[in-house]
CSV table of C-alpha atoms in Angstrom, one decimal:
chain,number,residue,atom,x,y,z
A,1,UNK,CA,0.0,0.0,0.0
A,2,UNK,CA,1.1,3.7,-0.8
A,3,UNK,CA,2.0,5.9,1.5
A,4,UNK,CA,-1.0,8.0,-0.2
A,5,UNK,CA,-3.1,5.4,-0.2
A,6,UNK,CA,-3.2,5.2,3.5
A,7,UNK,CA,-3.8,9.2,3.9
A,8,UNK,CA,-6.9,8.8,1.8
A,9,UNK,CA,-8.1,5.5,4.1
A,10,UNK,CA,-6.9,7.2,7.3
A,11,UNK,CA,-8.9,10.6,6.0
A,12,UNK,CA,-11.9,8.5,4.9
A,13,UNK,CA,-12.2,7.0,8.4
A,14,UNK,CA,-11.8,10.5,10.3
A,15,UNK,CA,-14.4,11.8,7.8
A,16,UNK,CA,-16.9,8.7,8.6
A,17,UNK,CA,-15.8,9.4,12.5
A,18,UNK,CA,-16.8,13.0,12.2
A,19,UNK,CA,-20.3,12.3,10.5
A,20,UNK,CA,-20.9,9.6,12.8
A,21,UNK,CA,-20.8,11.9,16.2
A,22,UNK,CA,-22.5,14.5,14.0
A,23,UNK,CA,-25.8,11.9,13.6
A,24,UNK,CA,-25.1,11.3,17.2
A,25,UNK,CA,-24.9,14.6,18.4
A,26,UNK,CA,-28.5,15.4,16.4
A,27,UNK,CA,-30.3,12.2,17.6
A,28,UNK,CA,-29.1,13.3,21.4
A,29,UNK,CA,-31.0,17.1,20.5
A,30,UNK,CA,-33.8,15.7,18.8
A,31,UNK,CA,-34.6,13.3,22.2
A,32,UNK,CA,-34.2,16.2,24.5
A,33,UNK,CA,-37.0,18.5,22.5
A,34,UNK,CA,-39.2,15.2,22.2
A,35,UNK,CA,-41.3,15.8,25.2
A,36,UNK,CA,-43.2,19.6,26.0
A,37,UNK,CA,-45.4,19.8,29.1
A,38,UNK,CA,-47.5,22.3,29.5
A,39,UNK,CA,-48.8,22.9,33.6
A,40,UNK,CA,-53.1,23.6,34.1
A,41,UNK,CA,-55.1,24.3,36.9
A,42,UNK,CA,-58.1,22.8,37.7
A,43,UNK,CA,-60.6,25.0,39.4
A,44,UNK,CA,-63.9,23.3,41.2
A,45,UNK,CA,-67.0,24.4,43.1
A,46,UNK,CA,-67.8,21.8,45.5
A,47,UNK,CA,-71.2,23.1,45.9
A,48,UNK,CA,-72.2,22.6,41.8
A,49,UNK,CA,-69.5,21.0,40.5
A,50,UNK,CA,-69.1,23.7,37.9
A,51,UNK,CA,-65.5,23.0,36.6
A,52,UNK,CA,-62.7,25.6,35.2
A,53,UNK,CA,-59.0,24.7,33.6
A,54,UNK,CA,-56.9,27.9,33.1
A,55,UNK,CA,-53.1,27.7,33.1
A,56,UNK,CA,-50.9,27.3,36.0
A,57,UNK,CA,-49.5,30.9,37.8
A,58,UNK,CA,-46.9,31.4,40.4
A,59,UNK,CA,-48.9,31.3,43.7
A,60,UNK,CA,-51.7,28.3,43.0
A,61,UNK,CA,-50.9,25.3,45.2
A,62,UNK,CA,-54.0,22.7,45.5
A,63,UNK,CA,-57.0,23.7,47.8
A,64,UNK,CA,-56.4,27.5,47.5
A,65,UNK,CA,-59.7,29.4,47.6
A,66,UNK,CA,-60.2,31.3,43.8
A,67,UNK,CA,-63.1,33.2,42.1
A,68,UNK,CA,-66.8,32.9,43.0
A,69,UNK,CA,-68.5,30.4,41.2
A,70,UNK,CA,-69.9,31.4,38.1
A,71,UNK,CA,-73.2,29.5,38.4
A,72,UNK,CA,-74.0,29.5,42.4
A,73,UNK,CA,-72.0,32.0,43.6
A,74,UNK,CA,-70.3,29.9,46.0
A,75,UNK,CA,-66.3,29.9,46.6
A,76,UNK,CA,-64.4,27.3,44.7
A,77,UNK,CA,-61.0,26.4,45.2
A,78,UNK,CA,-58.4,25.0,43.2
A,79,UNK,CA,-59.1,21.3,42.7
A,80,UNK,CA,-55.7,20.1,40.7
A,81,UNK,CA,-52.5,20.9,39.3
A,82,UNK,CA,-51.0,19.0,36.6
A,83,UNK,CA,-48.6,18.5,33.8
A,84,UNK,CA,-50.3,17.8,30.2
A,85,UNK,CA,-48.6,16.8,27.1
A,86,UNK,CA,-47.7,19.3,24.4
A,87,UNK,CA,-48.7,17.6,20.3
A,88,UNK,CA,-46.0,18.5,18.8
A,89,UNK,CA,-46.4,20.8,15.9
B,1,UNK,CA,-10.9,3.1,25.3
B,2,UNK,CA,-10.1,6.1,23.8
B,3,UNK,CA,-13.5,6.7,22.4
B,4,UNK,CA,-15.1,5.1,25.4
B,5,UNK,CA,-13.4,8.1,27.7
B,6,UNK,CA,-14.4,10.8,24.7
B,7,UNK,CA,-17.9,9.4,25.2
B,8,UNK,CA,-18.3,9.8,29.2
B,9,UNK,CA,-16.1,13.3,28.5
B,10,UNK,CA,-18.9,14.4,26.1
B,11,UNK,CA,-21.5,13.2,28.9
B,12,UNK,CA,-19.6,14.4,31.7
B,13,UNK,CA,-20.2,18.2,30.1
B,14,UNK,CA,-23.7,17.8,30.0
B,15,UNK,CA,-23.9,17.2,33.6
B,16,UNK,CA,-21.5,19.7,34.8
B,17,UNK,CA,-23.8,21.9,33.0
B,18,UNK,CA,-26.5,21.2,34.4
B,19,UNK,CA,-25.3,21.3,37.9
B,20,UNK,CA,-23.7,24.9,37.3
B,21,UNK,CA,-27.3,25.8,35.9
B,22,UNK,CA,-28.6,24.1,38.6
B,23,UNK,CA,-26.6,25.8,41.3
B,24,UNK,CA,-27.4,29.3,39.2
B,25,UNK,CA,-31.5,28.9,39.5
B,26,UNK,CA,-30.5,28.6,43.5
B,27,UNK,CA,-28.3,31.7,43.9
B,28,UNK,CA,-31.4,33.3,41.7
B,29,UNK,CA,-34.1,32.4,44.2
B,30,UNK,CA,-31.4,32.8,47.1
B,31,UNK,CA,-31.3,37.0,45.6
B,32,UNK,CA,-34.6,37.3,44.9
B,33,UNK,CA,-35.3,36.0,48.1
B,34,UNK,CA,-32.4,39.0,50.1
B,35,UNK,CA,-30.3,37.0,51.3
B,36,UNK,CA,-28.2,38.6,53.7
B,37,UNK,CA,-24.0,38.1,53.4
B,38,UNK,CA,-23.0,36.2,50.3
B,39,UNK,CA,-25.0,33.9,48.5
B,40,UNK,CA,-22.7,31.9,46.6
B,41,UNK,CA,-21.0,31.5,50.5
B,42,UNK,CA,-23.5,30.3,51.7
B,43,UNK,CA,-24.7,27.4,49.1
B,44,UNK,CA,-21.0,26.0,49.0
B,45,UNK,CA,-21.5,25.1,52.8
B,46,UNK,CA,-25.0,23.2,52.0
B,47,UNK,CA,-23.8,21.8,48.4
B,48,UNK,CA,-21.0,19.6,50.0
B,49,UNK,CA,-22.7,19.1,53.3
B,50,UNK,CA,-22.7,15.8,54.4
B,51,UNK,CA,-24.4,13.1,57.4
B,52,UNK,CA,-21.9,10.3,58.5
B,53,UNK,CA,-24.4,6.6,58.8
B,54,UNK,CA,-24.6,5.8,62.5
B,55,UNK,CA,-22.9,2.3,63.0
B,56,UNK,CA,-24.7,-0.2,62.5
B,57,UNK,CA,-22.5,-3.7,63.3
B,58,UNK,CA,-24.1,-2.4,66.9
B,59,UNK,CA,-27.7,-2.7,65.9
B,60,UNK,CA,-29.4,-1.1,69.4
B,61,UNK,CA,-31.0,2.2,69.1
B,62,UNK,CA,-30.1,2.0,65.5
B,63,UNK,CA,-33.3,3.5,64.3
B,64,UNK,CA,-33.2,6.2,66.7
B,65,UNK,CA,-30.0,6.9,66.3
B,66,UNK,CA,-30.3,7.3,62.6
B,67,UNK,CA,-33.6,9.7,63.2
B,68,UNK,CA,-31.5,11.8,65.4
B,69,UNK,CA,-28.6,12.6,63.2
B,70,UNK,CA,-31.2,13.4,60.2
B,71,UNK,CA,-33.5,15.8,62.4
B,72,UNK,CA,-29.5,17.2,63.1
B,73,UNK,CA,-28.8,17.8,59.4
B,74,UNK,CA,-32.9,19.0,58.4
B,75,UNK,CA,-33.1,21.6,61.8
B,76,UNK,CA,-29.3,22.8,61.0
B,77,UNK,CA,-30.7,23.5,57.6
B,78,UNK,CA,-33.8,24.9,58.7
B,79,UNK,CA,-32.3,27.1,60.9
B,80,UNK,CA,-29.2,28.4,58.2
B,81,UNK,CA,-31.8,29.4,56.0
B,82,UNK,CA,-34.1,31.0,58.5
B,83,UNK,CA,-31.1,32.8,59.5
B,84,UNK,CA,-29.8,34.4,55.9
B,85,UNK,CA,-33.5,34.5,54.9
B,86,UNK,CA,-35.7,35.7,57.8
B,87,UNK,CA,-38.2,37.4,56.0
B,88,UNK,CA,-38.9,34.7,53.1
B,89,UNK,CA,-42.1,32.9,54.2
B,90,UNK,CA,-42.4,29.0,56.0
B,91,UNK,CA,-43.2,27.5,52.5
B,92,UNK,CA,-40.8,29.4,50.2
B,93,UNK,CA,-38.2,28.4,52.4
B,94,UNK,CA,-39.1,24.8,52.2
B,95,UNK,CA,-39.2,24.8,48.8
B,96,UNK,CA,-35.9,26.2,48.4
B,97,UNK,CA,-34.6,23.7,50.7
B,98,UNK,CA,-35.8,21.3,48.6
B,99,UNK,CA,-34.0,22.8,45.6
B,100,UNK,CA,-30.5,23.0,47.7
B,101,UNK,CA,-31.0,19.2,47.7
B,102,UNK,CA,-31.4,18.9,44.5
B,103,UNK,CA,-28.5,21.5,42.9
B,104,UNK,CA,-26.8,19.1,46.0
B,105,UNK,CA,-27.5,15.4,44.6
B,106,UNK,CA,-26.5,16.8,41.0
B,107,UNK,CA,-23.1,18.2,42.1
B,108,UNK,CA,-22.9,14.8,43.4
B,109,UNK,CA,-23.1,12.9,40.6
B,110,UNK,CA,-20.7,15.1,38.5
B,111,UNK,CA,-18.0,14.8,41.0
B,112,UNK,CA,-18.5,10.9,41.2
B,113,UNK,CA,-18.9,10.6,37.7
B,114,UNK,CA,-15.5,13.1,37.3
B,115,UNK,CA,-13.7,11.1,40.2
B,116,UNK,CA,-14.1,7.4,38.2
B,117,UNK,CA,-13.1,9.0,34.7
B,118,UNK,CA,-9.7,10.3,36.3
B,119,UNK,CA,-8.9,7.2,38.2
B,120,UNK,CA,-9.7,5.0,35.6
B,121,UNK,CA,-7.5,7.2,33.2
B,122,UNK,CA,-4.7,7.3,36.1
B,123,UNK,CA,-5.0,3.7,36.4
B,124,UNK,CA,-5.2,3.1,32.8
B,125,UNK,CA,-8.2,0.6,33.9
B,126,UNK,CA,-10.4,0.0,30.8
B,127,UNK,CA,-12.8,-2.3,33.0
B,128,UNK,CA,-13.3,0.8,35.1
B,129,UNK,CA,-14.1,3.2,31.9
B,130,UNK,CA,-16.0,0.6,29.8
B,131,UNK,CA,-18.5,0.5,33.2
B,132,UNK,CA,-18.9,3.8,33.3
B,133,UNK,CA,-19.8,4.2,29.6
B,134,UNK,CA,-21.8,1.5,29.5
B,135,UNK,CA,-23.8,3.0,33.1
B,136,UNK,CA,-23.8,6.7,31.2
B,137,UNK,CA,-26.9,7.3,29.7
B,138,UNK,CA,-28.8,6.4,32.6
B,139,UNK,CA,-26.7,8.7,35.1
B,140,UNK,CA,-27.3,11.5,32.4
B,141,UNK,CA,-30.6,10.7,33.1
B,142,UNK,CA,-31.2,10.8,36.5
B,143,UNK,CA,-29.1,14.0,35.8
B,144,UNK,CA,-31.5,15.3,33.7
B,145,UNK,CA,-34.3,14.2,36.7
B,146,UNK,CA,-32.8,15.9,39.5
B,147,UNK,CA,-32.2,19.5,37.1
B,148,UNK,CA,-36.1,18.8,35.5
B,149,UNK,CA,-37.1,19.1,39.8
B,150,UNK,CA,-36.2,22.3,40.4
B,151,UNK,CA,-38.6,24.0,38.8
B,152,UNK,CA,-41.4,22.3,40.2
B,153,UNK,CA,-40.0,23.2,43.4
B,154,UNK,CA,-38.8,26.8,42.2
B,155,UNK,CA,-42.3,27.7,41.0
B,156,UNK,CA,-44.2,25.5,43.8
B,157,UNK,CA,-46.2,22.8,41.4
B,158,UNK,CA,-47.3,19.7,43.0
B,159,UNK,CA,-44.8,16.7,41.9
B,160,UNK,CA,-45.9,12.9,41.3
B,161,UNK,CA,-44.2,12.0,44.2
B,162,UNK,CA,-47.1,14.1,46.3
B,163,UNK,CA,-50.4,11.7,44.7
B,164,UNK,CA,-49.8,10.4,48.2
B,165,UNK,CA,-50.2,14.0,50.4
B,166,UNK,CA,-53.0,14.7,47.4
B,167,UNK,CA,-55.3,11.7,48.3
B,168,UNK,CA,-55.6,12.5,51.9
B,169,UNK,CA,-56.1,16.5,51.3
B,170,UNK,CA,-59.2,15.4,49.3
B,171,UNK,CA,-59.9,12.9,51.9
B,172,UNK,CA,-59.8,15.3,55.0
B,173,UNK,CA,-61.5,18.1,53.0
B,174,UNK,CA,-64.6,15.4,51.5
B,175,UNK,CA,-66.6,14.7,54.7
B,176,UNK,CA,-67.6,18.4,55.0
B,177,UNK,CA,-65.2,20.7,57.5
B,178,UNK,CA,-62.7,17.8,58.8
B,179,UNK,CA,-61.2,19.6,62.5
B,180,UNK,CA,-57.2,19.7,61.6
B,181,UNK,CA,-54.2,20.0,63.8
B,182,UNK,CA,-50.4,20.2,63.5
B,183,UNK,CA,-50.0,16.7,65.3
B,184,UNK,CA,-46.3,16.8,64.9
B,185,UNK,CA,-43.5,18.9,63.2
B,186,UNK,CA,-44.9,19.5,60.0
B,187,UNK,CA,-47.5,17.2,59.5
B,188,UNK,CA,-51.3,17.9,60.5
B,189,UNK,CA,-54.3,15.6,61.1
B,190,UNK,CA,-57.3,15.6,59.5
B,191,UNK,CA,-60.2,14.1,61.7
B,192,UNK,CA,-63.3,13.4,59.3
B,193,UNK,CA,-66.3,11.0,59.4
B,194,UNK,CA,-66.7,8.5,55.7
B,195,UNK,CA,-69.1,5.6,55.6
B,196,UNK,CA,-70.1,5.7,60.0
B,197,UNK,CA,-66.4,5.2,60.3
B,198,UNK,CA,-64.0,8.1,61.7
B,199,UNK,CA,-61.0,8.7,60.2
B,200,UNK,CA,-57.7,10.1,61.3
B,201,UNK,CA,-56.1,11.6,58.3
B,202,UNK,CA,-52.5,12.5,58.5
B,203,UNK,CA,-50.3,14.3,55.9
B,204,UNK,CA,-47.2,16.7,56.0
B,205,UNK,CA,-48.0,20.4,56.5
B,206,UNK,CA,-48.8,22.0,53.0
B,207,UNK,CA,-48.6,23.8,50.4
B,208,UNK,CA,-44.5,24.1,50.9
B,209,UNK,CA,-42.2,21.5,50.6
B,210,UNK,CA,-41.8,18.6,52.9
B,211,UNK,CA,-43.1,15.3,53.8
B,212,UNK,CA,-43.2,15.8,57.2
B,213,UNK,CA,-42.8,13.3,60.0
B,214,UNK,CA,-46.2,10.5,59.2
B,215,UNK,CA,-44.2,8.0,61.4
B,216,UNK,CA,-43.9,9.8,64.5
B,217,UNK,CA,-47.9,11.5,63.5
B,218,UNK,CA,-48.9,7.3,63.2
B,219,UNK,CA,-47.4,6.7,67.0
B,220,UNK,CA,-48.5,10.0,68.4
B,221,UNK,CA,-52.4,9.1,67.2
B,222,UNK,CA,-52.4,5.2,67.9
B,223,UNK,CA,-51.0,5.7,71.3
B,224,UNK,CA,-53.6,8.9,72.5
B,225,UNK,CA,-56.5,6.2,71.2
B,226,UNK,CA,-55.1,3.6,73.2
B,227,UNK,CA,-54.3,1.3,70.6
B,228,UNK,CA,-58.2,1.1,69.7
B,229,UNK,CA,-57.5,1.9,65.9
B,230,UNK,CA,-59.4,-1.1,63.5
B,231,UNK,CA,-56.7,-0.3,61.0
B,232,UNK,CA,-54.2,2.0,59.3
B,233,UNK,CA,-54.5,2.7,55.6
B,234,UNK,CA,-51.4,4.2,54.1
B,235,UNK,CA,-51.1,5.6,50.7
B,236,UNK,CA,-47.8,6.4,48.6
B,237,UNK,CA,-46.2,6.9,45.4
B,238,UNK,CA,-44.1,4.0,44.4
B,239,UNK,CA,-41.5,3.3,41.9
B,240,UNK,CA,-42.6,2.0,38.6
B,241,UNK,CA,-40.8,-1.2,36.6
B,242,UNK,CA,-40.1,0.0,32.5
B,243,UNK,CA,-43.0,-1.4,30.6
B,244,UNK,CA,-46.1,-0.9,33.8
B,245,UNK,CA,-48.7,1.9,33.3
B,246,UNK,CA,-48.3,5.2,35.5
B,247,UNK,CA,-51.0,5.8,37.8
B,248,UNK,CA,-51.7,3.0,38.2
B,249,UNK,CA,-53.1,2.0,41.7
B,250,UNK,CA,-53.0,-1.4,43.5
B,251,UNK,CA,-52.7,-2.9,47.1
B,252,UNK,CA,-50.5,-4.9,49.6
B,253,UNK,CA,-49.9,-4.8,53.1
B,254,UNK,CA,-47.1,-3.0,55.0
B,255,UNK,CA,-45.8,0.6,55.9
B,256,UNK,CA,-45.8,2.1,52.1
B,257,UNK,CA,-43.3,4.9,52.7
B,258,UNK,CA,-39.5,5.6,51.5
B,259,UNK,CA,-37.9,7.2,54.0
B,260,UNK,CA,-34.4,5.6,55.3
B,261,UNK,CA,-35.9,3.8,58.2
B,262,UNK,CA,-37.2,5.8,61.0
B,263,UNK,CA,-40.4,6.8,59.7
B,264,UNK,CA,-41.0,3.3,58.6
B,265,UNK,CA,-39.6,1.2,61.9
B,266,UNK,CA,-41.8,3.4,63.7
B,267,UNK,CA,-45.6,2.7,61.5
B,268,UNK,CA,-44.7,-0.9,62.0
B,269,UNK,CA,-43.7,-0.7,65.6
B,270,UNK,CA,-46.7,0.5,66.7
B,271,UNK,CA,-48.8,-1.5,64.4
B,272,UNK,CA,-47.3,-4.7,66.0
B,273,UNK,CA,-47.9,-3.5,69.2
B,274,UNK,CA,-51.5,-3.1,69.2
B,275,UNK,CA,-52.1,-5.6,66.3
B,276,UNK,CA,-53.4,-3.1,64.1
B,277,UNK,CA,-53.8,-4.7,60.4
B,278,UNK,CA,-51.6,-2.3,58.3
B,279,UNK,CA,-52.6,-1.9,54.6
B,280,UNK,CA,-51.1,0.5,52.0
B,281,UNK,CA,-51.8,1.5,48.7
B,282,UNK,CA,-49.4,2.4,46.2
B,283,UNK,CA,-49.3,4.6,42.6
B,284,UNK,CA,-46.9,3.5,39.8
B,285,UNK,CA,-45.0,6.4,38.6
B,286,UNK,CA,-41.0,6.6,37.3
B,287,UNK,CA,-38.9,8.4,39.4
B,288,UNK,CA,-38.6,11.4,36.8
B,289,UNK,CA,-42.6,11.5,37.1
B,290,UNK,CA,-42.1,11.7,41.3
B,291,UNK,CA,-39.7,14.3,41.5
B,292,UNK,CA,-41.4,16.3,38.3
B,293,UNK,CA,-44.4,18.1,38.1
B,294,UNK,CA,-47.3,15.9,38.6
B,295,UNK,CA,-49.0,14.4,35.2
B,296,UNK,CA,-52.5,14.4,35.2
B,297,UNK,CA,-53.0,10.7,34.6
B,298,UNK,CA,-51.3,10.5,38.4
B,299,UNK,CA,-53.6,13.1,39.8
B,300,UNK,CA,-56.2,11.0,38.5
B,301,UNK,CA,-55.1,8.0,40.4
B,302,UNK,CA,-56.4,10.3,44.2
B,303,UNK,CA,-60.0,9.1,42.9
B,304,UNK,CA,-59.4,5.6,42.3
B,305,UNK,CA,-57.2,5.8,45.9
B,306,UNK,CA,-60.3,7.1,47.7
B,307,UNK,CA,-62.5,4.4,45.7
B,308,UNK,CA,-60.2,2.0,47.2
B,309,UNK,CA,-60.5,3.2,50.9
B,310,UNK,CA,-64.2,3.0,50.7
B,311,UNK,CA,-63.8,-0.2,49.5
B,312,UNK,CA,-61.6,-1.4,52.0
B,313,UNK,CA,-63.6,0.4,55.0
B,314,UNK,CA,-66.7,-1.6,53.7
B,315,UNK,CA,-65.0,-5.0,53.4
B,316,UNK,CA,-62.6,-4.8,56.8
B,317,UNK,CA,-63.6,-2.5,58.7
B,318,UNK,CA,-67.3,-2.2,60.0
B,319,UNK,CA,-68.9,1.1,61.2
B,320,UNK,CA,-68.3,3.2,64.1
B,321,UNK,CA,-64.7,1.8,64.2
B,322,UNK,CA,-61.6,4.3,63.6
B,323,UNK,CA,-59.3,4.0,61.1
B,324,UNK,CA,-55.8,6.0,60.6
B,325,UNK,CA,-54.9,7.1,57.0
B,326,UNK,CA,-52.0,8.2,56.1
B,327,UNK,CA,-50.9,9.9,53.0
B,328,UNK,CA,-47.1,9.7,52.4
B,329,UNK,CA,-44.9,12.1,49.8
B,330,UNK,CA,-43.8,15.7,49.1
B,331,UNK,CA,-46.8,18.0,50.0
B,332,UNK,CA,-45.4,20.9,47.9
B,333,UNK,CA,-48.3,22.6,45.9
B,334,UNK,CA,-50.8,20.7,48.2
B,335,UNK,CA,-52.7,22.3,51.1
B,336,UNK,CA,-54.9,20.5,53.8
């Protein structure tokens, strides 16, 4: 074998090295945007049941008194917080 | 082995970035919060902070010896934070104790992680370094886990790990205006009437961060009824197995919480004692989901929980009898 022979094989293999961590490096980026949560809270009468999911803001915990209720007038209270899924667009 | 050590270098990266970004959302809430003297000062003496195990080839007073030397380390806390921070409220401050622990655990794993690659490079050990890669993605993982946490606790959402706490909130506040007490540091009692049975519900102090002391709540209860308790009922998150459904909520018997021993030794100690019949129920979830924001399909789970307990109050317990329920996890998010 040439001596320039073994440049181009020793090239070739540093190319397919380089575009092999290149797929990995994308795959690895592509996992970590795979998931998207988006956090709601679940407001509840207890008297009527009348039900109300707005978005989660600093300051909710569970079983915090909101708004009157809409239909009875009574107090409701935060019921749940959770985590949905994001579809992805 | 060369590409092997590039690998867990490449890896390595990711986690020390995270933990710097980790460390960086503390000082932010430490700053926001006024802390007084420095702040990065201050998190350096908590990020490296450490409890030595009691011995245990001497097994007397083990479990009380281990309690001891962790209500040590959480009051020593407590009170470092109440000092640099006296005018952030009782829950903000858990919470943010809760995030030390976290920046803590992944500053942990970096310099573990960090520590093998340079002896096994030292060493020239390629048993040592083919390990570690092979064990990487799953550290960069739990990584990943502990970074995902702090927000939850930074921005005070109820984590998967609190389905537990959640379940006897809705329990105490379902039987009309349940009369509720702080039994114990940090964990308050729920007294409410379900099915002509009374129940004694206990949980850990809400909305802020902890899980409170259920174990020492459990004795403190059993012992001022005299023992006359028909049975205890406890209810916990618990660690799923790759392929089983989250939220999903069975049965067994035993004390269903995952604390490192004394909570647990004392729930069974007293159960022996006066032959109480000690049932739990658990709810699948990953550890990511437990120390995450809580999905809804584990919120979910607090119905089919309660469907259970009326279920099990019908079939073993008969009216007018009192049972204890306990609902074990992080309370953050979650009032009473």
């Amino acid at each position: 074998m040439q001596i320039s022979e073994l440049y181009t094989l020793l090239l070739l293999m540093l190319l397919l090295f380089l575009i092999t961590s290149l797929i990995r490096v994308f795959i690895e980026r592509k996992k970590l945007k795979r998931e998207q949560f988006q956090t709601l809270t679940l407001i509840k009468c207890s008297k009527c049941g009348y039900t109300e999911e707005r978005e989660f803001q600093t300051g909710d915990y569970i079983l915090k008194p909101e708004k009157e209720c809409p239909k009875c007038k009574a107090q409701t209270r935060i019921f749940k917080i959770y985590d949905v899924k994001v579809p992805r667009k | 082995m060369m590409l092997w050590i590039r690998n867990i270098k490449m890896r390595l990266a990711r986690i020390e970035r995270l933990a710097k970004e980790a460390k960086k959302k503390v000082l932010d809430v430490l700053k926001k919060g006024g802390i007084k003297g420095d702040p990065e000062k201050f998190l350096n003496t908590y990020l490296q902070f450490f409890v030595i195990d009691p011995v245990r080839d001497e097994p007397t007073n083990l479990m009380r010896r281990l309690e001891h030397l962790l209500d040590i380390r959480q009051k020593r806390m407590k009170l470092g934070l109440k000092q640099v921070l006296p005018d952030l409220g009782e829950f903000t401050r858990n919470n943010l104790e809760i995030m030390i622990e976290a920046a803590r655990a992944l500053d942990l794993i970096y310099r573990i992680v960090r520590h093998y690659l340079m002896l096994g490079q030292k060493t020239n050990n390629w048993i040592l370094i083919m390990q570690l890669e092979l064990e990487m993605p799953q550290i960069v993982k739990l990584a990943e886990t502990y970074y995902k946490a702090l927000d939850a606790f930074k921005s005070g959402k109820p984590v998967g790990d609190g389905i537990g706490a959640l379940a006897a909130a809705t329990l105490m506040n379902s039987g009309g205006s349940a009369i509720k007490k702080e039994i114990v540091e940090d964990t308050i009692m729920g007294v409410t009437e379900r099915k002509g049975r009374k129940l004694y519900v206990i949980k850990a102090k809400g909305p802020g961060g902890t899980v409170g002391k259920p174990g020492e709540a459990v004795k403190k209860v059993v012992e001022e009824l005299k023992g006359k308790v028909s049975r205890i009922i406890m209810i916990d998150a618990a660690l799923k197995l790759e392929g089983e459904k989250t939220g999903e909520v069975i049965e067994g018997v035993g004390a269903a919480i995952g604390d490192p021993g004394p909570e647990k030794f004392k729930i069974e100690s007293i159960a022996m004692k006066y032959s109480i019949p000690l049932d739990s129920i658990i709810i699948k979830e990953s550890l990511e989901e437990a120390i995450t924001p809580m999905r809804k399909e584990i919120s979910n789970a607090a119905e089919k929980v309660i469907e259970k307990i009326d279920k099990a109050l019908e079939e073993r317990t008969k009216e007018g009898d009192i049972v204890v329920i306990v609902g074990v996890g992080n309370t953050v998010g979650i009032a009473q």
